[in-house]
Amino acid sequence: MRSVIAAAACLAATGALACDDHVGECEIEDWVYDYTAMMEAITIDGVTTCNSGKVRLRLYDGEGEGQKLLAVDTAYIEGHIFETIILQIEEPEVLSIKYSIDPS
């Protein structure tokens, strides 16, 4: 039940779902994405609680057991922010992410 409440709160805050399964003190505080159909690309911009590090992202279409893995990517955190672009990807109905962070 707790995970359902957390997922609902995250979905309400960001319009998409972020699942946090990392170990450590650094977390993604917030993120947004944009899909560009002409380029078949997703851009993700986010902010973290740590100043620097590496975030490994797993992007899914949907949530729960029926989610479909779309892509994986690594982005670097500088000044509490990260950004990435993933090319040749289909547009998700509901984008959700899972991530792990290696702070440095």
PDB file of C-alpha atoms in Angstrom:
ATOM      1  CA  MET A   1       0.000   0.000   0.000  1.00  0.00           C
ATOM      2  CA  ARG A   2       2.851   2.387   0.832  1.00  0.00           C
ATOM      3  CA  SER A   3       4.346   1.988  -2.659  1.00  0.00           C
ATOM      4  CA  VAL A   4       0.975   2.726  -4.260  1.00  0.00           C
ATOM      5  CA  ILE A   5       0.661   5.933  -2.235  1.00  0.00           C
ATOM      6  CA  ALA A   6       4.245   6.953  -3.081  1.00  0.00           C
ATOM      7  CA  ALA A   7       3.679   6.217  -6.765  1.00  0.00           C
ATOM      8  CA  ALA A   8       0.456   8.246  -6.773  1.00  0.00           C
ATOM      9  CA  ALA A   9       2.186  11.184  -5.069  1.00  0.00           C
ATOM     10  CA  CYS A  10       5.067  11.042  -7.546  1.00  0.00           C
ATOM     11  CA  LEU A  11       2.694  10.797 -10.499  1.00  0.00           C
ATOM     12  CA  ALA A  12       0.729  13.807  -9.274  1.00  0.00           C
ATOM     13  CA  ALA A  13       3.900  15.852  -8.773  1.00  0.00           C
ATOM     14  CA  THR A  14       5.664  15.067 -12.045  1.00  0.00           C
ATOM     15  CA  GLY A  15       3.061  13.771 -14.463  1.00  0.00           C
ATOM     16  CA  ALA A  16       5.163  10.628 -14.761  1.00  0.00           C
ATOM     17  CA  LEU A  17       6.291   7.925 -12.416  1.00  0.00           C
ATOM     18  CA  ALA A  18       9.797   7.636 -10.955  1.00  0.00           C
ATOM     19  CA  CYS A  19      10.657   4.462  -9.126  1.00  0.00           C
ATOM     20  CA  ASP A  20      13.628   4.833  -6.828  1.00  0.00           C
ATOM     21  CA  ASP A  21      15.631   1.687  -6.125  1.00  0.00           C
ATOM     22  CA  HIS A  22      19.120   3.088  -5.629  1.00  0.00           C
ATOM     23  CA  VAL A  23      21.349   2.667  -2.612  1.00  0.00           C
ATOM     24  CA  GLY A  24      22.962   5.694  -1.032  1.00  0.00           C
ATOM     25  CA  GLU A  25      22.248   9.245  -0.016  1.00  0.00           C
ATOM     26  CA  CYS A  26      21.808  10.827  -3.449  1.00  0.00           C
ATOM     27  CA  GLU A  27      18.275  10.911  -4.869  1.00  0.00           C
ATOM     28  CA  ILE A  28      16.480  12.364  -7.845  1.00  0.00           C
ATOM     29  CA  GLU A  29      14.297  15.150  -6.460  1.00  0.00           C
ATOM     30  CA  ASP A  30      12.364  15.913  -9.628  1.00  0.00           C
ATOM     31  CA  TRP A  31      12.485  15.316 -13.371  1.00  0.00           C
ATOM     32  CA  VAL A  32      10.633  16.136 -16.558  1.00  0.00           C
ATOM     33  CA  TYR A  33      10.698  14.702 -20.041  1.00  0.00           C
ATOM     34  CA  ASP A  34       9.750  15.724 -23.545  1.00  0.00           C
ATOM     35  CA  TYR A  35       9.160  13.523 -26.572  1.00  0.00           C
ATOM     36  CA  THR A  36      10.033  14.815 -30.051  1.00  0.00           C
ATOM     37  CA  ALA A  37       8.218  12.742 -32.683  1.00  0.00           C
ATOM     38  CA  MET A  38      10.254  14.054 -35.627  1.00  0.00           C
ATOM     39  CA  MET A  39      13.501  12.823 -34.045  1.00  0.00           C
ATOM     40  CA  GLU A  40      11.900   9.892 -32.179  1.00  0.00           C
ATOM     41  CA  ALA A  41      13.721  11.131 -29.086  1.00  0.00           C
ATOM     42  CA  ILE A  42      13.089  11.619 -25.388  1.00  0.00           C
ATOM     43  CA  THR A  43      14.941  14.289 -23.451  1.00  0.00           C
ATOM     44  CA  ILE A  44      15.041  14.036 -19.669  1.00  0.00           C
ATOM     45  CA  ASP A  45      16.095  16.862 -17.345  1.00  0.00           C
ATOM     46  CA  GLY A  46      16.348  16.312 -13.613  1.00  0.00           C
ATOM     47  CA  VAL A  47      17.649  17.573 -10.296  1.00  0.00           C
ATOM     48  CA  THR A  48      19.322  15.555  -7.553  1.00  0.00           C
ATOM     49  CA  THR A  49      20.246  15.910  -3.906  1.00  0.00           C
ATOM     50  CA  CYS A  50      23.942  15.413  -4.696  1.00  0.00           C
ATOM     51  CA  ASN A  51      26.216  17.873  -6.497  1.00  0.00           C
ATOM     52  CA  SER A  52      27.919  15.346  -8.780  1.00  0.00           C
ATOM     53  CA  GLY A  53      27.830  11.709  -9.785  1.00  0.00           C
ATOM     54  CA  LYS A  54      26.490   9.291 -12.348  1.00  0.00           C
ATOM     55  CA  VAL A  55      22.830   8.290 -12.711  1.00  0.00           C
ATOM     56  CA  ARG A  56      21.864   5.123 -14.546  1.00  0.00           C
ATOM     57  CA  LEU A  57      18.321   5.352 -15.913  1.00  0.00           C
ATOM     58  CA  ARG A  58      15.943   2.615 -16.985  1.00  0.00           C
ATOM     59  CA  LEU A  59      12.953   3.958 -18.945  1.00  0.00           C
ATOM     60  CA  TYR A  60       9.652   2.076 -19.066  1.00  0.00           C
ATOM     61  CA  ASP A  61       6.318   2.538 -20.777  1.00  0.00           C
ATOM     62  CA  GLY A  62       3.668   1.965 -18.122  1.00  0.00           C
ATOM     63  CA  GLU A  63       3.977   0.920 -14.546  1.00  0.00           C
ATOM     64  CA  GLY A  64       3.753  -2.216 -12.448  1.00  0.00           C
ATOM     65  CA  GLU A  65       3.917  -5.718 -13.879  1.00  0.00           C
ATOM     66  CA  GLY A  66       2.796  -4.699 -17.376  1.00  0.00           C
ATOM     67  CA  GLN A  67       5.521  -2.123 -17.956  1.00  0.00           C
ATOM     68  CA  LYS A  68       7.689  -2.406 -21.054  1.00  0.00           C
ATOM     69  CA  LEU A  69      11.407  -1.569 -21.002  1.00  0.00           C
ATOM     70  CA  LEU A  70      12.094   1.143 -23.585  1.00  0.00           C
ATOM     71  CA  ALA A  71      15.740   2.063 -23.033  1.00  0.00           C
ATOM     72  CA  VAL A  72      18.640   2.414 -20.630  1.00  0.00           C
ATOM     73  CA  ASP A  73      21.020   5.339 -20.381  1.00  0.00           C
ATOM     74  CA  THR A  74      23.690   6.913 -18.194  1.00  0.00           C
ATOM     75  CA  ALA A  75      23.756  10.625 -17.400  1.00  0.00           C
ATOM     76  CA  TYR A  76      26.242  12.639 -15.379  1.00  0.00           C
ATOM     77  CA  ILE A  77      25.237  14.906 -12.504  1.00  0.00           C
ATOM     78  CA  GLU A  78      26.904  18.313 -12.394  1.00  0.00           C
ATOM     79  CA  GLY A  79      25.735  21.073 -10.056  1.00  0.00           C
ATOM     80  CA  HIS A  80      22.761  18.989  -8.877  1.00  0.00           C
ATOM     81  CA  ILE A  81      21.366  18.585 -12.419  1.00  0.00           C
ATOM     82  CA  PHE A  82      21.464  15.960 -15.127  1.00  0.00           C
ATOM     83  CA  GLU A  83      20.157  15.826 -18.661  1.00  0.00           C
ATOM     84  CA  THR A  84      20.097  13.195 -21.346  1.00  0.00           C
ATOM     85  CA  ILE A  85      18.621  12.482 -24.758  1.00  0.00           C
ATOM     86  CA  ILE A  86      17.640   9.033 -25.963  1.00  0.00           C
ATOM     87  CA  LEU A  87      17.236   8.627 -29.724  1.00  0.00           C
ATOM     88  CA  GLN A  88      15.184   6.175 -31.759  1.00  0.00           C
ATOM     89  CA  ILE A  89      12.668   5.429 -29.048  1.00  0.00           C
ATOM     90  CA  GLU A  90       8.910   5.038 -29.247  1.00  0.00           C
ATOM     91  CA  GLU A  91       6.669   7.506 -27.438  1.00  0.00           C
ATOM     92  CA  PRO A  92       5.442   6.078 -24.126  1.00  0.00           C
ATOM     93  CA  GLU A  93       1.845   6.357 -22.951  1.00  0.00           C
ATOM     94  CA  VAL A  94       3.120   6.807 -19.377  1.00  0.00           C
ATOM     95  CA  LEU A  95       6.868   7.194 -18.888  1.00  0.00           C
ATOM     96  CA  SER A  96       8.235   5.728 -15.694  1.00  0.00           C
ATOM     97  CA  ILE A  97      11.868   5.483 -14.671  1.00  0.00           C
ATOM     98  CA  LYS A  98      13.943   3.466 -12.299  1.00  0.00           C
ATOM     99  CA  TYR A  99      17.420   4.646 -11.439  1.00  0.00           C
ATOM    100  CA  SER A 100      20.585   4.071  -9.500  1.00  0.00           C
ATOM    101  CA  ILE A 101      23.059   6.800  -8.583  1.00  0.00           C
ATOM    102  CA  ASP A 102      26.781   6.571  -8.005  1.00  0.00           C
ATOM    103  CA  PRO A 103      27.632   9.870  -6.260  1.00  0.00           C
ATOM    104  CA  SER A 104      31.179  11.145  -6.550  1.00  0.00           C
TER     105      SER A 104
END
